[in-house]
Coordinates of C-alpha atoms in Angstrom, one line a residue:
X238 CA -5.7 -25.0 7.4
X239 CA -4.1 -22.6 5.2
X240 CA -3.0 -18.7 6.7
X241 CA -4.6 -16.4 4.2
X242 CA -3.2 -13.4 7.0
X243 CA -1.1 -13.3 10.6
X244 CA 0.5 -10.2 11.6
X245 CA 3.3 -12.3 12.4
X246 CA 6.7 -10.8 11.3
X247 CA 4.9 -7.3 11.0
X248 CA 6.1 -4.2 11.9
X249 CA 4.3 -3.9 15.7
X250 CA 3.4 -0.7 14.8
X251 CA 1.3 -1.7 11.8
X252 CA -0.2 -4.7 12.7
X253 CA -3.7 -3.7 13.1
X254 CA -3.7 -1.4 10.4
X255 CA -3.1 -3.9 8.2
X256 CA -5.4 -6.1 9.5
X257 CA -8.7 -4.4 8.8
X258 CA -7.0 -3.4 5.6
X259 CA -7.1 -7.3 5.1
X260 CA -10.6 -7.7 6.4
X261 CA -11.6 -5.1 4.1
X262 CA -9.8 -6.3 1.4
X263 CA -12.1 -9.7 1.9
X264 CA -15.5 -7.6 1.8
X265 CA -15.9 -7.3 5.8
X266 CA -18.5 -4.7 6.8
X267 CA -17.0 -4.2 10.0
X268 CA -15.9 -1.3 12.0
X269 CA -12.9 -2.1 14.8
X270 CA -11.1 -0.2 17.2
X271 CA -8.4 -1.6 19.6
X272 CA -9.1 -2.0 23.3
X273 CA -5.2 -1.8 24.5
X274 CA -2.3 -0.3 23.5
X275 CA -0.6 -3.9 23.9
X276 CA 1.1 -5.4 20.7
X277 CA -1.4 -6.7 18.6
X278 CA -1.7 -10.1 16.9
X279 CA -4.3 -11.5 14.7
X280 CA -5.0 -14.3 12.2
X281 CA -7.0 -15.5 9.4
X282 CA -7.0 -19.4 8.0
X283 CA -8.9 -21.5 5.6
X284 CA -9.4 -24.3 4.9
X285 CA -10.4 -25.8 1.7
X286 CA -12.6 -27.9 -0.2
X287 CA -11.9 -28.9 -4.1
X288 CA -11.1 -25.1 -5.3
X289 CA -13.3 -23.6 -2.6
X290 CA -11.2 -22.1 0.0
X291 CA -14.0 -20.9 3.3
X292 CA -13.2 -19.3 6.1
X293 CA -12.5 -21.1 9.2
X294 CA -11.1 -19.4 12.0
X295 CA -10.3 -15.8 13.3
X296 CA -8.0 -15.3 16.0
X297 CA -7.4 -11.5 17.3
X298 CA -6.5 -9.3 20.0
X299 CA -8.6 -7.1 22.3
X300 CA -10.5 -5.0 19.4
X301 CA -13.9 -4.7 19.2
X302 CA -16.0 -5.1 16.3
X303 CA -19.3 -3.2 14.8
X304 CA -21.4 -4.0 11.8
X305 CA -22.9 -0.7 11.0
X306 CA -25.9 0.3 8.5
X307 CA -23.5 1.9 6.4
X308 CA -20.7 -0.5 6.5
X309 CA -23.1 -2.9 5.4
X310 CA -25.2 -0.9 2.4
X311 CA -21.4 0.1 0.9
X312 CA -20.1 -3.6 0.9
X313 CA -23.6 -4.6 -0.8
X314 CA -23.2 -8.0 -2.7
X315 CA -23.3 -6.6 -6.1
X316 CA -20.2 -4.1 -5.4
X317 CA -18.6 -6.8 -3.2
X318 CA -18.7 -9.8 -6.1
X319 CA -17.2 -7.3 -8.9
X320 CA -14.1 -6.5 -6.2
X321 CA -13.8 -9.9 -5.6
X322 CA -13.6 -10.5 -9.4
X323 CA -11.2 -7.9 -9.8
X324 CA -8.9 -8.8 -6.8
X325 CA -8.6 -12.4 -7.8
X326 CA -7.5 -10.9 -11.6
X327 CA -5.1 -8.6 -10.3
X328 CA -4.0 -11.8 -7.7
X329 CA -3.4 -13.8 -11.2
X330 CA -1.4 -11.2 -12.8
X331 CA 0.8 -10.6 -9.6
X332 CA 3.6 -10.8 -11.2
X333 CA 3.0 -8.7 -14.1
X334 CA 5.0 -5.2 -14.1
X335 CA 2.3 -3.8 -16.6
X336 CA -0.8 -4.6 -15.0
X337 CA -2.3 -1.1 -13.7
X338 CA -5.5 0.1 -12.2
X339 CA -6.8 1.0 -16.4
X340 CA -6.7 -2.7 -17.2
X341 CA -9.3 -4.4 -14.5
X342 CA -12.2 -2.8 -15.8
X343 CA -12.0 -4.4 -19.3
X344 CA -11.3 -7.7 -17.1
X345 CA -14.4 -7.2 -14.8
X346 CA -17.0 -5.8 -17.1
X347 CA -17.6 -2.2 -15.2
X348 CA -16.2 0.9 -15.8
X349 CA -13.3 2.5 -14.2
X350 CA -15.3 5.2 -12.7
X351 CA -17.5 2.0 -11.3
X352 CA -14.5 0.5 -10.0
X353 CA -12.8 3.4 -8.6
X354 CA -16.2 4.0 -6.8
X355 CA -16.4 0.3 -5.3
X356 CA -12.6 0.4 -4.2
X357 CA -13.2 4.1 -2.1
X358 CA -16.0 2.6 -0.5
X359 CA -14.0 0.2 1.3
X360 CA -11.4 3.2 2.0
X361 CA -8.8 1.7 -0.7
X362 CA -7.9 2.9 -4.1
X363 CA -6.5 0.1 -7.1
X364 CA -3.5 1.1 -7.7
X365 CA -2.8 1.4 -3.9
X366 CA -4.3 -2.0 -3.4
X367 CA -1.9 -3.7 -6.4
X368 CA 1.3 -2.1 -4.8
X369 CA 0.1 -3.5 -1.5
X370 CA -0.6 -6.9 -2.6
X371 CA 3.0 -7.0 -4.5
X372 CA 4.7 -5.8 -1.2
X373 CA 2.9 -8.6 0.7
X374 CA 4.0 -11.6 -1.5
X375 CA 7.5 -9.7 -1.6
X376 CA 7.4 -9.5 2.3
X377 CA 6.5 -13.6 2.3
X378 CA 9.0 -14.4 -0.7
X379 CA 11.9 -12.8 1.4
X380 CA 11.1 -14.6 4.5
X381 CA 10.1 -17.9 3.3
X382 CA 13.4 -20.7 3.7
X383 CA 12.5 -21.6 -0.1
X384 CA 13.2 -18.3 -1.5
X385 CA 16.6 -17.6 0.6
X386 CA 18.8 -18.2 -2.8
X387 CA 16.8 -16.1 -4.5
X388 CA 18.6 -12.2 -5.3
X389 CA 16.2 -9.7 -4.0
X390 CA 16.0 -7.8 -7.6
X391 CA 14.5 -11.3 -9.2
X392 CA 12.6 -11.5 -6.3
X393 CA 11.2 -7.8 -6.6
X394 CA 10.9 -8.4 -10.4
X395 CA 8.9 -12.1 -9.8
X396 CA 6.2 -9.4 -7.4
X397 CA 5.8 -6.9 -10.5
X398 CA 8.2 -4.2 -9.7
X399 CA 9.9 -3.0 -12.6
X400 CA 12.8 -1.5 -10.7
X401 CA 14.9 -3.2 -7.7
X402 CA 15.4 0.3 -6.2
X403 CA 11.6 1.4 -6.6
X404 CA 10.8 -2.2 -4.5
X405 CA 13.2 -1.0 -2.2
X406 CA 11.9 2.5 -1.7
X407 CA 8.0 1.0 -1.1
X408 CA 8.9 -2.1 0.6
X409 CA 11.0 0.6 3.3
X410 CA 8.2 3.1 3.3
X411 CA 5.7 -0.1 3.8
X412 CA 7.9 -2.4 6.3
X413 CA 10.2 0.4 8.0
X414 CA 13.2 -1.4 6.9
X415 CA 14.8 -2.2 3.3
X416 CA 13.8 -5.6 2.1
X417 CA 17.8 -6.6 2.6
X418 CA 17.4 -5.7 6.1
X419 CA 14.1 -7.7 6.6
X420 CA 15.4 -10.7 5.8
X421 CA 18.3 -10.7 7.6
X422 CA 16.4 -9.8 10.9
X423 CA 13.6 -13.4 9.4
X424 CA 16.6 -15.2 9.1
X425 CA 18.8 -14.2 12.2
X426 CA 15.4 -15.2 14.3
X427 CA 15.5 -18.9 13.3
X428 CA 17.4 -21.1 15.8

């Protein structure tokens, strides 16, 4: 099984947010709300077969969870399939301080008005998805053992950031803490 989302190491505070922002990010049509004020913890795994990665298991908190007409009509296969195409391009390019919002249209065969449409229908705008994505992997990258001799600068530059102080100024507005400090606390936690 591979963990394709856990709220683990999140900020508390933004753990649910940032779950149905994954969920929506995947083409979900679902509407949630929380039933407790209790941290919350969720999961999503995979597992694959050949290049085919499927969806396995959900594990979540007290929420509860609503398909609605509308949910359903915006997140219609056709709009769904040219996110998904767009998503996995900008998920290729990462690591690319010049890829922008302009360049997936060319890349998925719609316009930008098209995809600007598809993106707000799922409450999300491009360029706000990229940065998001690039301050996920960054969040990973500091916390994951393997990447501990890395600088964070060469880390922030391997995410697409063309400016350590710029990664630090999202990554603190995103995390609640600079990326130096989130480390430390990843690190400090291991036995």
């Amino acid at each position: 099984m591979k963990a394709l989302f856990s709220t683990d190491g999140l900020n508390p505070s933004q753990s649910f947010r940032r779950w149905r922002e994954t969920l929506v990010g995947r083409g979900v049509p679902l509407e949630q709300a929380r039933l407790d004020d209790g941290p919350f913890a969720a999961k999503l795994e995979a597992a694959g077969v050949g290049p085919l990665l499927l969806l396995t298991r959900v594990s979540h908190g007290a929420m509860r969870s609503e398909a609605t007409r509308g949910l359903i009509q915006r997140n219609g296969k056709d709009g769904t399939v040219v996110v998904q195409r767009a998503k996995a391009h900008v998920e290729s390019r990462l690591g690319d301080p010049t890829l922008d919002a302009p360049q997936l249209p060319a890349a998925v065969g719609v316009s930008l008005r098209r995809l600007q449409e598809l993106f707000h229908a799922r409450g999300q705008h491009i360029s706000d998805w990229i940065w998001q994505r690039r301050l996920e992997v960054a969040a990973k990258r500091l916390v994951d053992p393997g990447s501990a001799h890395l600088p964070i600068g060469t880390l922030a530059f391997g995410c697409g950031f063309a400016s350590q102080a710029r990664f630090s100024r999202r990554f603190k507005e995103r995390y609640g803490s600079t990326p130096r400090e989130y480390r430390h606390a990843a690190f400090e936690s291991i036995p």
